[in-house]
Coordinates of N, CA and C and ligand atoms in Angstrom, one line a residue:
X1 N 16.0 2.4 2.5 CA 14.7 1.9 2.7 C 14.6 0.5 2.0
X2 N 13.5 0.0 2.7 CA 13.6 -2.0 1.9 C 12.9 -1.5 0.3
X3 N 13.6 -2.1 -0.6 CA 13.4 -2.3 -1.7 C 11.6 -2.5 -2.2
X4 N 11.1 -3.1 -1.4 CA 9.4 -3.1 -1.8 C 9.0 -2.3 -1.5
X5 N 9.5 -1.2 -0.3 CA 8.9 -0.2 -0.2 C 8.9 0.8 -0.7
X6 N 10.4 1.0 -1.6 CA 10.8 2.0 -2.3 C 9.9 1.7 -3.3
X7 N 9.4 0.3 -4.1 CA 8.8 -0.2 -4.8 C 6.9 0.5 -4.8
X8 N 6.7 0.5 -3.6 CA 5.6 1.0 -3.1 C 5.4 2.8 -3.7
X9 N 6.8 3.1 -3.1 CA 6.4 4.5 -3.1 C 6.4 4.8 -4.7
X10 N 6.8 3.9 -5.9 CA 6.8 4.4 -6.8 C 5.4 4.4 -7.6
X11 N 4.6 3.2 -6.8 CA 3.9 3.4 -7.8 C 2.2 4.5 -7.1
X12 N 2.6 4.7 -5.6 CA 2.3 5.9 -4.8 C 0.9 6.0 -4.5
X13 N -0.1 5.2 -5.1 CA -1.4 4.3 -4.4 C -1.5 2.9 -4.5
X14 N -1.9 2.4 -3.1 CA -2.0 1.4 -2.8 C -3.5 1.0 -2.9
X15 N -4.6 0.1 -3.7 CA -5.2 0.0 -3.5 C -5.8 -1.3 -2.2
X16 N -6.6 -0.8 -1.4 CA -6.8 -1.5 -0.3 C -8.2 -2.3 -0.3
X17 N -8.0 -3.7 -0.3 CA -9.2 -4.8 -0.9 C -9.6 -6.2 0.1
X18 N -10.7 -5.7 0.2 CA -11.4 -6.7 0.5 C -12.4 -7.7 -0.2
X19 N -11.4 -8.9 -0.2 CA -12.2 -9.9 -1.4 C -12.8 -10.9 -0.4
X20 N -14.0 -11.1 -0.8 CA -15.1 -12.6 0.1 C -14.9 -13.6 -1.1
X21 N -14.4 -13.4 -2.1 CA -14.7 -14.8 -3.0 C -13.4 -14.4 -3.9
X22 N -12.6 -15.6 -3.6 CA -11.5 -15.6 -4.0 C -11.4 -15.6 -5.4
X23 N -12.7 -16.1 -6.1 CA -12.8 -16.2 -7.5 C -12.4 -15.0 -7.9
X24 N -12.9 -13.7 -7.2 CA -13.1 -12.3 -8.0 C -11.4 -12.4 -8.1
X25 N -10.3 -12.5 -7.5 CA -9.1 -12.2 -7.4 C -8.4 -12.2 -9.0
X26 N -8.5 -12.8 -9.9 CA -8.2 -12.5 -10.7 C -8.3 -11.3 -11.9
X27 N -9.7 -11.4 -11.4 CA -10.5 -10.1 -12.3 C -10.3 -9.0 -12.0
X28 N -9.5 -8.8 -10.4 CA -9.6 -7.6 -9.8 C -8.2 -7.5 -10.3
X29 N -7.3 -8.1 -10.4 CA -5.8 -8.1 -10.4 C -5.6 -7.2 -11.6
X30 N -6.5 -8.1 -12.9 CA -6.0 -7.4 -14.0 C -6.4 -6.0 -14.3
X31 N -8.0 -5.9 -13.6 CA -8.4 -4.3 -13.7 C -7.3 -3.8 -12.8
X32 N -6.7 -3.7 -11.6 CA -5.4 -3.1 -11.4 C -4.2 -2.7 -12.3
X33 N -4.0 -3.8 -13.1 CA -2.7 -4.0 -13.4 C -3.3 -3.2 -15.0
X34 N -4.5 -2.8 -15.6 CA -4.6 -2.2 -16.5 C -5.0 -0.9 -16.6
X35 N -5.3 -0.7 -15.1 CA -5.3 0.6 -15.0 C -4.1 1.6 -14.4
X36 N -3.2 0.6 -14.1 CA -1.7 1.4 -13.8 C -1.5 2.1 -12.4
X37 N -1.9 0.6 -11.4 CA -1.8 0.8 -10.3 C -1.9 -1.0 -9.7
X38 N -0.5 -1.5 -10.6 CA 0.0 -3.1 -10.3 C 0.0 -3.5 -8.3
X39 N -1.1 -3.0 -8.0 CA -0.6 -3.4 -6.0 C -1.7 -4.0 -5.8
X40 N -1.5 -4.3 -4.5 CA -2.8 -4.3 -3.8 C -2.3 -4.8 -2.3
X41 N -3.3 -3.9 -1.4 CA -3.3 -4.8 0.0 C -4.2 -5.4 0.3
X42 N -4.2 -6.6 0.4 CA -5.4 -7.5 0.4 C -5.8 -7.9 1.8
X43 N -7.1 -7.5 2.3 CA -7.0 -7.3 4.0 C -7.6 -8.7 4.2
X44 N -7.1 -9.1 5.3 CA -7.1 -10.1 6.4 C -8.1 -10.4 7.0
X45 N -9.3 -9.6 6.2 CA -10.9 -9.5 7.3 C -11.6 -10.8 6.6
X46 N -11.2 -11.5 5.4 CA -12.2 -12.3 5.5 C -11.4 -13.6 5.0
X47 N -12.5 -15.2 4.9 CA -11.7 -16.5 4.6 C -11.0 -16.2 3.4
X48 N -11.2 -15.3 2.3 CA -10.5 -15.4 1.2 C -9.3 -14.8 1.0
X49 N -9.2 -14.0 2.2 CA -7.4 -13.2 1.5 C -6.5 -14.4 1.1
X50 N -6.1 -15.0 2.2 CA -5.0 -15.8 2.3 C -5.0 -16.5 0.5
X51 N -6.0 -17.2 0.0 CA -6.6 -17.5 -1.3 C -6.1 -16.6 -2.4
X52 N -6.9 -15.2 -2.2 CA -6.3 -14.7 -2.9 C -4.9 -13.9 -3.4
X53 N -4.4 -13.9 -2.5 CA -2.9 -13.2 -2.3 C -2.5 -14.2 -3.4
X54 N -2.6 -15.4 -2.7 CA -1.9 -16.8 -3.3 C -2.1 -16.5 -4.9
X55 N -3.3 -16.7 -5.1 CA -3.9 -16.5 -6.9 C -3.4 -15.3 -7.6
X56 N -3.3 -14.2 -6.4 CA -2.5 -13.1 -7.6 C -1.2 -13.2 -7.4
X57 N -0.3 -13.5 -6.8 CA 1.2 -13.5 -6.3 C 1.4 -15.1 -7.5
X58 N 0.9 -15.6 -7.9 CA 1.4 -17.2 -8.7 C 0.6 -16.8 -10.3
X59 N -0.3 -16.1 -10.4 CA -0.6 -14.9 -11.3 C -0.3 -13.7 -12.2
X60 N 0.1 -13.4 -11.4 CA 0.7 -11.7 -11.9 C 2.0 -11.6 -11.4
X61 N 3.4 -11.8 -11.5 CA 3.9 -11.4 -10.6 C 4.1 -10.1 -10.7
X62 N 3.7 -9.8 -11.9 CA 4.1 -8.2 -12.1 C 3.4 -7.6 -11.1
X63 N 2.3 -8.1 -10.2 CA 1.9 -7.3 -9.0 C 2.8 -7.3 -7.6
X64 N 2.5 -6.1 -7.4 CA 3.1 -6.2 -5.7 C 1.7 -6.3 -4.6
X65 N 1.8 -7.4 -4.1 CA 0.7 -7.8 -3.6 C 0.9 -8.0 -1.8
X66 N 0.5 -7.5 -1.4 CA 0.8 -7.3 0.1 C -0.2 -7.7 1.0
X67 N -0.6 -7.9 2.3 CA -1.2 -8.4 3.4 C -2.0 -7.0 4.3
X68 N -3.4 -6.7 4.3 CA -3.3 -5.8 5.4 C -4.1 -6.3 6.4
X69 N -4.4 -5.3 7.2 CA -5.4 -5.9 8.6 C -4.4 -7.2 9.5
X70 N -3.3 -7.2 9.1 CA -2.7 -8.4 9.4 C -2.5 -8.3 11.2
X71 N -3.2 -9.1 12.2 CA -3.0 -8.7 13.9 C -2.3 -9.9 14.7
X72 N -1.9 -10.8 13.7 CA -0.9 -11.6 14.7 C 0.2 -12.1 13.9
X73 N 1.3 -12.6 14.8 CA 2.5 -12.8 13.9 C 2.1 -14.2 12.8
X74 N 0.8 -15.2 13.0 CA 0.7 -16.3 12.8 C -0.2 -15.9 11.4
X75 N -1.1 -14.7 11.1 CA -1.2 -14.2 10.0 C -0.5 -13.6 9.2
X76 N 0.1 -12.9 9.5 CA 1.9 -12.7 8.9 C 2.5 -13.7 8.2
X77 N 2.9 -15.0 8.9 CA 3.4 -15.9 8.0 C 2.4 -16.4 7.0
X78 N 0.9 -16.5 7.5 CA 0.5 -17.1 6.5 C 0.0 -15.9 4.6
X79 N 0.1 -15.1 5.7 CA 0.4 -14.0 4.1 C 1.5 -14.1 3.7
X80 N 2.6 -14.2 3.7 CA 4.3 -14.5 3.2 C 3.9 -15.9 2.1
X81 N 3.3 -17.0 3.2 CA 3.3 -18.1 2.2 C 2.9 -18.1 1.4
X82 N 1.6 -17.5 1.4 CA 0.8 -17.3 -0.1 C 1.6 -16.3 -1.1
X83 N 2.5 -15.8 -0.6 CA 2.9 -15.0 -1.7 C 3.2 -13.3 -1.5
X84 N 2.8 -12.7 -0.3 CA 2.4 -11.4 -0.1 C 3.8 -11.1 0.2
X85 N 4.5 -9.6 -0.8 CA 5.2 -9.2 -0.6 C 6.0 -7.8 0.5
X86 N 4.6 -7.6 1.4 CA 4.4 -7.0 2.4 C 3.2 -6.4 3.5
X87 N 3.5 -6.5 4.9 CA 2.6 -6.4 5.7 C 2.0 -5.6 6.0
X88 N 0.9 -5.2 6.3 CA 0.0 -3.9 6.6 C -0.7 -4.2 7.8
X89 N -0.4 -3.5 8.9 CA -1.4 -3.4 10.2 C -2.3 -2.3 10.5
X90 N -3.3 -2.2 11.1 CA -4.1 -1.1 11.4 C -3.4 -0.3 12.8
X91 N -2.4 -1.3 13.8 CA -1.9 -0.8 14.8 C -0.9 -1.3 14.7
X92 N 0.3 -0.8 16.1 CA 1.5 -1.3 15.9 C 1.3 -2.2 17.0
X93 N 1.3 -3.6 17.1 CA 1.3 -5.0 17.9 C 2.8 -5.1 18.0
X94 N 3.4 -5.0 19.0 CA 4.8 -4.8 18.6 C 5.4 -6.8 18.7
X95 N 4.2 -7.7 18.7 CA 4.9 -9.0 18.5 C 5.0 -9.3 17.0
X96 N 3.3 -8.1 16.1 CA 3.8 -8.6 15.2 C 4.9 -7.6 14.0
X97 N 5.4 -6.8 14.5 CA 6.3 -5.7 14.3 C 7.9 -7.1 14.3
X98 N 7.7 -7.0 15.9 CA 9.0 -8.0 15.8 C 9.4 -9.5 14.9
X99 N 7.9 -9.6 14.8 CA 7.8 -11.1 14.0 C 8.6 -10.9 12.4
X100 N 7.4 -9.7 12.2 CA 7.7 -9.3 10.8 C 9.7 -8.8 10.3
X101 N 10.1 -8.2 11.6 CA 11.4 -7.9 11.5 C 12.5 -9.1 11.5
X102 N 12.1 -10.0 12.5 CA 12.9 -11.5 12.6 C 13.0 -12.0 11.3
X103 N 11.8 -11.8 10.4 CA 11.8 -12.9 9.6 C 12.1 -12.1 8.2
X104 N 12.1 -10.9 8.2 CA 12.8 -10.1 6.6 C 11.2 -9.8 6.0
X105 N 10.0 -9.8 7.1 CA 9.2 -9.2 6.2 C 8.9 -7.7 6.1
X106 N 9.2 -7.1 4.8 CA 8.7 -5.4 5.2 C 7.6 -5.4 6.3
X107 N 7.3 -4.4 6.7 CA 6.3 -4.1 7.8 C 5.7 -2.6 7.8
X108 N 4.7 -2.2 7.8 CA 4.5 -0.7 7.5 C 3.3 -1.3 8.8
X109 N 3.5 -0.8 10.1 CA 2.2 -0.7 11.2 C 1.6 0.8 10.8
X110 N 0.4 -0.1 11.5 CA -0.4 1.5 11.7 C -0.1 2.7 13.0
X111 N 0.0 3.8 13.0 CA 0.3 4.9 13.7 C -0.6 5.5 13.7
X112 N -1.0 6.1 14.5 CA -1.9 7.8 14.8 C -1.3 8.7 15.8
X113 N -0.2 8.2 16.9 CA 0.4 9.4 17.4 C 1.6 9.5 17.3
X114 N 2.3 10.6 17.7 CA 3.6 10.9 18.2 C 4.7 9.5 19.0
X115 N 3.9 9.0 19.8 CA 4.2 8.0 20.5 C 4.1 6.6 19.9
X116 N 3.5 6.3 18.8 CA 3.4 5.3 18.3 C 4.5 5.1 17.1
X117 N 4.7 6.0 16.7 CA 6.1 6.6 15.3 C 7.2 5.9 16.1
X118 N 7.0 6.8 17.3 CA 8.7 6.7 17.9 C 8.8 4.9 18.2
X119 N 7.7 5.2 18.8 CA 7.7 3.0 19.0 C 8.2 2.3 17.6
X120 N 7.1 2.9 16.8 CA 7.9 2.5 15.1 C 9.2 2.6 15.2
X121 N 9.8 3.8 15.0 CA 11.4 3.7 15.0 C 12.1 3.1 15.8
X122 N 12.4 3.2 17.0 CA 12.6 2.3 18.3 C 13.2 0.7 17.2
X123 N 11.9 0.2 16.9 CA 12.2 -0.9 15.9 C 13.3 -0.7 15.0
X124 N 13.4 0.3 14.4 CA 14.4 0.2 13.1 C 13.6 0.7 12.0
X125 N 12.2 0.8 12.0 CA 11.3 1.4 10.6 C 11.6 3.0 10.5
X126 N 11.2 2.7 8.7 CA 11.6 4.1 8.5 C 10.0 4.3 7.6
X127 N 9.1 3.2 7.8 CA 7.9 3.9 7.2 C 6.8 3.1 8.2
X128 N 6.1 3.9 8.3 CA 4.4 4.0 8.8 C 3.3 4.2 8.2
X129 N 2.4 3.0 8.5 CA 0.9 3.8 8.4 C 0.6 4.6 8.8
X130 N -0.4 5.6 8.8 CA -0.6 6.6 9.4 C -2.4 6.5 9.1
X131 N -2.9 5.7 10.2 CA -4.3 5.6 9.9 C -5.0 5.7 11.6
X132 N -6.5 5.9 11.8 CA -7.1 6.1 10.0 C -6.9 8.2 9.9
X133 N -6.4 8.1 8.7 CA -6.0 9.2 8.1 C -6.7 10.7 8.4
X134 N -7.7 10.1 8.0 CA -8.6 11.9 7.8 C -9.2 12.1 9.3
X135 N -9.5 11.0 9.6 CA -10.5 11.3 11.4 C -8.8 11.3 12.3
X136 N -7.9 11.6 11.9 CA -6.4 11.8 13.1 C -6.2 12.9 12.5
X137 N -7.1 13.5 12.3 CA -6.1 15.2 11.4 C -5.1 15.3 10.2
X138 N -5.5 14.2 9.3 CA -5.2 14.0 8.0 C -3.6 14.9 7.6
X139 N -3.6 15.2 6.4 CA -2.2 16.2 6.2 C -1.4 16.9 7.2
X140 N -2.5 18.0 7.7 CA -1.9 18.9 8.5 C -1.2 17.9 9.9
X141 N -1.7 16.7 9.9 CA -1.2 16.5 11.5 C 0.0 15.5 11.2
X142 N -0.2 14.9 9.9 CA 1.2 14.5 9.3 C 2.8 15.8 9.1
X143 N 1.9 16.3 8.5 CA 3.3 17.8 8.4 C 3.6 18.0 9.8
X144 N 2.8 18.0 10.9 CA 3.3 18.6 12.2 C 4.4 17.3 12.7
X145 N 3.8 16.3 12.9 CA 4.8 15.3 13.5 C 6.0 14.7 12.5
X146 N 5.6 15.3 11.1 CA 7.0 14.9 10.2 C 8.1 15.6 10.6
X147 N 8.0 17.1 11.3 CA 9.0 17.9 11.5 C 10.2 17.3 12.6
X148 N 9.5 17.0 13.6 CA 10.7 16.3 14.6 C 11.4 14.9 14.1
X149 N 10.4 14.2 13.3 CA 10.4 12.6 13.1 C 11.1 12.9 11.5
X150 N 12.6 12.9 11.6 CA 13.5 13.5 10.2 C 13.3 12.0 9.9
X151 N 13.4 11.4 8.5 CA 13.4 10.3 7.7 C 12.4 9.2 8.3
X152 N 11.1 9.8 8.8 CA 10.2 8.9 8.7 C 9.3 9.2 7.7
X153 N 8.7 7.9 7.0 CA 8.2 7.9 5.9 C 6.7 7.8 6.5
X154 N 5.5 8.1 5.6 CA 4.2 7.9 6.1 C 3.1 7.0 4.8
X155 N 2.6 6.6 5.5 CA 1.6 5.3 4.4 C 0.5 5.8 4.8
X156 N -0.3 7.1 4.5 CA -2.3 7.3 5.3 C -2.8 6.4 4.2
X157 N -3.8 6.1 5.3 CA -4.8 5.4 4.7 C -6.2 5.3 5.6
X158 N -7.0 5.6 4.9 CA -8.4 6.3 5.7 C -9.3 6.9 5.8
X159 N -9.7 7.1 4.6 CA -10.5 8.5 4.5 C -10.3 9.1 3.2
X160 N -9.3 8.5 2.4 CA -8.7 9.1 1.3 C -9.0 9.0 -0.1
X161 N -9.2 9.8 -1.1 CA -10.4 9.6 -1.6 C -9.5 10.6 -3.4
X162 N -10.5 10.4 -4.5 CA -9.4 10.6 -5.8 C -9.6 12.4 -5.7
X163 N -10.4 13.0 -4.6 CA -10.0 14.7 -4.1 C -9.1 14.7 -3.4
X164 N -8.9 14.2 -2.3 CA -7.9 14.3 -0.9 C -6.4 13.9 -1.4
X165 N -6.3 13.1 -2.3 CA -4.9 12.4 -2.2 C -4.4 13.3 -3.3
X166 N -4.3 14.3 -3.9 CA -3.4 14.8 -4.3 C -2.7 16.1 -3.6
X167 N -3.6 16.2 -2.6 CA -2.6 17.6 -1.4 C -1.3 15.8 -1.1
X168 N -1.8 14.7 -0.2 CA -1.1 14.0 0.3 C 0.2 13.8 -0.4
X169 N -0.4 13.1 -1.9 CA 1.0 13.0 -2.6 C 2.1 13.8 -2.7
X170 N 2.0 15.5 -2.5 CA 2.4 16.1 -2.8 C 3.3 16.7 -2.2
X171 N 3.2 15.9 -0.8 CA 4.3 16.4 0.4 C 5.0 15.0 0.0
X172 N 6.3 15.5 0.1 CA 7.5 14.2 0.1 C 7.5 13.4 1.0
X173 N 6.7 13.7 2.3 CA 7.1 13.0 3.8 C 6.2 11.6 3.1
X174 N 5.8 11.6 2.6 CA 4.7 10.3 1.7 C 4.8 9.7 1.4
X175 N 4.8 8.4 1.3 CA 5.4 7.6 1.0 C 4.6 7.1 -0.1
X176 N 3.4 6.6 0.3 CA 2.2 5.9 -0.9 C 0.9 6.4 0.0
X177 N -0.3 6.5 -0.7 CA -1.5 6.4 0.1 C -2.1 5.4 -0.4
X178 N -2.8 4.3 1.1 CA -3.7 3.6 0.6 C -5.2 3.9 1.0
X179 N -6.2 3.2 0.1 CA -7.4 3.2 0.0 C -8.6 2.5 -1.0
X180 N -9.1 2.8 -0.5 CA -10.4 1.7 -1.0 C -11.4 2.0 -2.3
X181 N -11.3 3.7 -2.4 CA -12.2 3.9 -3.1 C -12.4 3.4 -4.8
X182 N -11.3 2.8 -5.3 CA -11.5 2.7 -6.4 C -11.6 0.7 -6.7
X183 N -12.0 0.3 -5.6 CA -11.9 -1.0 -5.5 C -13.0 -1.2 -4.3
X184 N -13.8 -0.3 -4.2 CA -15.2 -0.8 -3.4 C -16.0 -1.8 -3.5
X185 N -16.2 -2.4 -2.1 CA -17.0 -3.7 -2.3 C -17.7 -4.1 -2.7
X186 N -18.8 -3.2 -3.3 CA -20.1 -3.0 -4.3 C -19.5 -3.5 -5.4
X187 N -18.3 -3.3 -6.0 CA -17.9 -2.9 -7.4 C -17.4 -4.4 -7.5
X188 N -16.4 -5.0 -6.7 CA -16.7 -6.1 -6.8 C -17.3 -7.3 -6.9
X189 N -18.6 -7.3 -5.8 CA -19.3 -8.0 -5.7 C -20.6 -8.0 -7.1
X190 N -20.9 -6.9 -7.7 CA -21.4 -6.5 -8.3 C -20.5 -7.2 -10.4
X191 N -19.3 -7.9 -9.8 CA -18.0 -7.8 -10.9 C -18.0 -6.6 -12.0
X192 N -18.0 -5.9 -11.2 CA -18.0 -4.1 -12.1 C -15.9 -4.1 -12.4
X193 N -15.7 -5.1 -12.9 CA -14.0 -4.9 -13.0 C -13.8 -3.9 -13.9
X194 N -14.7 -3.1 -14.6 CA -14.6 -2.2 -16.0 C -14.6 -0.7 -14.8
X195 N -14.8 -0.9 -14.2 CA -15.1 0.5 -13.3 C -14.2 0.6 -12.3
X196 N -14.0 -0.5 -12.0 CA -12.4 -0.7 -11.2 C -10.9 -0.7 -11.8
X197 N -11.0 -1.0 -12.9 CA -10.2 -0.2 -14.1 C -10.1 1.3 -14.1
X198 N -11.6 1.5 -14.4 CA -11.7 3.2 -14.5 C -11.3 4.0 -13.7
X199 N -11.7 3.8 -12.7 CA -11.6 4.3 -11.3 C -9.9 4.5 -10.7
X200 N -8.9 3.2 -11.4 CA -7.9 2.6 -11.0 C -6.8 3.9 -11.8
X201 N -7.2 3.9 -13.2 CA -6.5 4.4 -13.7 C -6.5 6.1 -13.7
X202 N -8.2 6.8 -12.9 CA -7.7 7.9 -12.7 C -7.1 8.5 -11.7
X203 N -6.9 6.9 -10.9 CA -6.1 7.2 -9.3 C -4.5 7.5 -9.9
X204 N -4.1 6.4 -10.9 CA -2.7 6.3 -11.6 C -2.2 7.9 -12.1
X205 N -3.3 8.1 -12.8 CA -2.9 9.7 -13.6 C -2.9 10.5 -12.3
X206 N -3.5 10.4 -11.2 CA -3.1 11.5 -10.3 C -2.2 11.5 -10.0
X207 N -1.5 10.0 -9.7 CA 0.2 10.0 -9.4 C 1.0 10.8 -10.0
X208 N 0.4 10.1 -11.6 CA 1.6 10.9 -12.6 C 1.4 12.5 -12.3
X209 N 0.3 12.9 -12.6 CA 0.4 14.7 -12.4 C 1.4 15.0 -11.5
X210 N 0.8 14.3 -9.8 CA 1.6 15.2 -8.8 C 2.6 14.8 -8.5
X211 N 3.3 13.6 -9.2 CA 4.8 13.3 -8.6 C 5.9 13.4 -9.8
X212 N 4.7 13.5 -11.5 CA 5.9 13.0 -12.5 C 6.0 11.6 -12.9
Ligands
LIG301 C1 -9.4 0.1 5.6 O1 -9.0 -0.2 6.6 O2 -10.4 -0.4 5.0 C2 -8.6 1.1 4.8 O3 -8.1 2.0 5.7 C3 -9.3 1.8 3.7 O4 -9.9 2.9 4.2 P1 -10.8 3.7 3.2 O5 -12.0 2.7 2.9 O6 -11.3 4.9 3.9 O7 -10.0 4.0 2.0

C-alpha cells in the first residue's frame, strides 16, 4: 500500500474540513495536531481550501494534509501544489482516478457499490472511500462486500460520529474513518479551536482504545 496511506491508517481518523477563511487554517491545524489527530482533508467546496492546504502543508509538516471533494483532474493538481499529500473524492470520476494515478498522487475515490470497488481496483487501488457511509448500509454492508473484495481497504466517511466509529475501527477491512464531527463549522466559525481540540483528542483516544 502507498506509504501515505499506510500513514493514514495509522493515525485511523481523518478529520474532514471545511474552511471559508483561510485565516482559521492555522488555528485549526494546531487544535488537530494537539489533540492527536495530525490530518486533515480539507474539502474543495469553498475559495479557501486551495489557501489553506498551502498554509498548513508550509506550516506543520508534521501534518498529513490531504484534498477532499476534489471532482476534476485540474483540482487535483491544484491541491498537490499547495501542498496536499492526498486525494479525496465523493465519487469515482475515473479521469480524475487516472489523473491522480499518472501523476504519483495517492487517490482514495468515493464508492457505494459493488461495481464501483471493482472499477476502483480495475485501476490498481487497494483503498476506497466508502461514502456516504451510514445512509449505504454503514458496517454491515462494508463487511458484506469486503468478503469477495480480498485486500480492499475502506475509508467511510458519512455519517460517522465519536459513537459509530468504534464498531468501524474495529474491523481490519478499515482503513481510517473520516468525518466532520469534531471540526464542525459552527466551531470554526465561531474560533471554538479549544473544543476542536477537545473533541479531536477524544476521537484520538478512541483510536488508541480500539486499535492499540
Ligand atoms: C463530507 O462530505 O462532508 C464528509 O463526508 C463528512 O461527513 P460527515 O459530516 O457526516 O462526517
Amino acid at each position: 500500500m502507498n506509504a501515505v496511506l499506510e500513514q493514514l491508517q495509522k493515525i485511523g481518523i481523518v478529520p474532514v474540513v471545511v474552511i471559508n477563511d483561510a485565516y482559521d487554517a492555522k488555528p485549526l491545524a494546531e487544535a488537530l495536531i494537539k489533540g492527536g489527530l495530525p490530518c486533515a482533508e480539507v474539502t474543495f467546496r469553498t475559495a479557501a481550501a486551495e489557501e489553506s492546504i498551502r498554509i498548513i502543508s508550509q506550516n506543520y509538516p508534521e501534518m498529513l494534509v490531504g484534498a477532499g471533494t476534489v471532482l476534476t483532474p485540474e483540482q487535483a493538481d491544484r491541491a498537490v501544489e499547495a501542498g496536499a499529500k492526498f486525494i479525496v473524492s465523493p465519487g469515482l470520476n475515473p479521469k480524475v482516478v487516472e489523473h491522480c494515478i499518472d501523476n504519483g498522487y495517492p487517490v482514495a475515490p468515493g464508492t457505494a457499490t459493488p461495481s464501483e470497488m471493482e472499477q476502483a481496483m480495475s485501476f490498481g487501488l487497494d483503498v476506497v472511500k466508502f461514502f456516504p457511509a451510514e445512509n449505504n448500509g454503514g458496517l454491515s454492508m462494508i463487511k458484506a462486500v469486503a468478503a469477495p473484495y480480498v485486500g480492499l481497504k475502506f475509508m467511510p466517511t458519512g455519517g460517522i460520529n465519536a459513537t459509530n466509529v468504534r464498531d468501524y475501527l474495529a474491523y481490519d477491512r478499515i482503513l481510517c474513518c473520516g468525518g466532520s464531527w469534531m471540526v464542525k463549522g459552527d466551531l470554526i466559525k465561531s474560533g471554538n479551536f479549544a473544543k476542536i481540540e477537545e473533541l479531536t483528542r477524544e476521537a484520538a483516544n478512541i483510536v488508541k482504545e480500539v486499535r492499540g
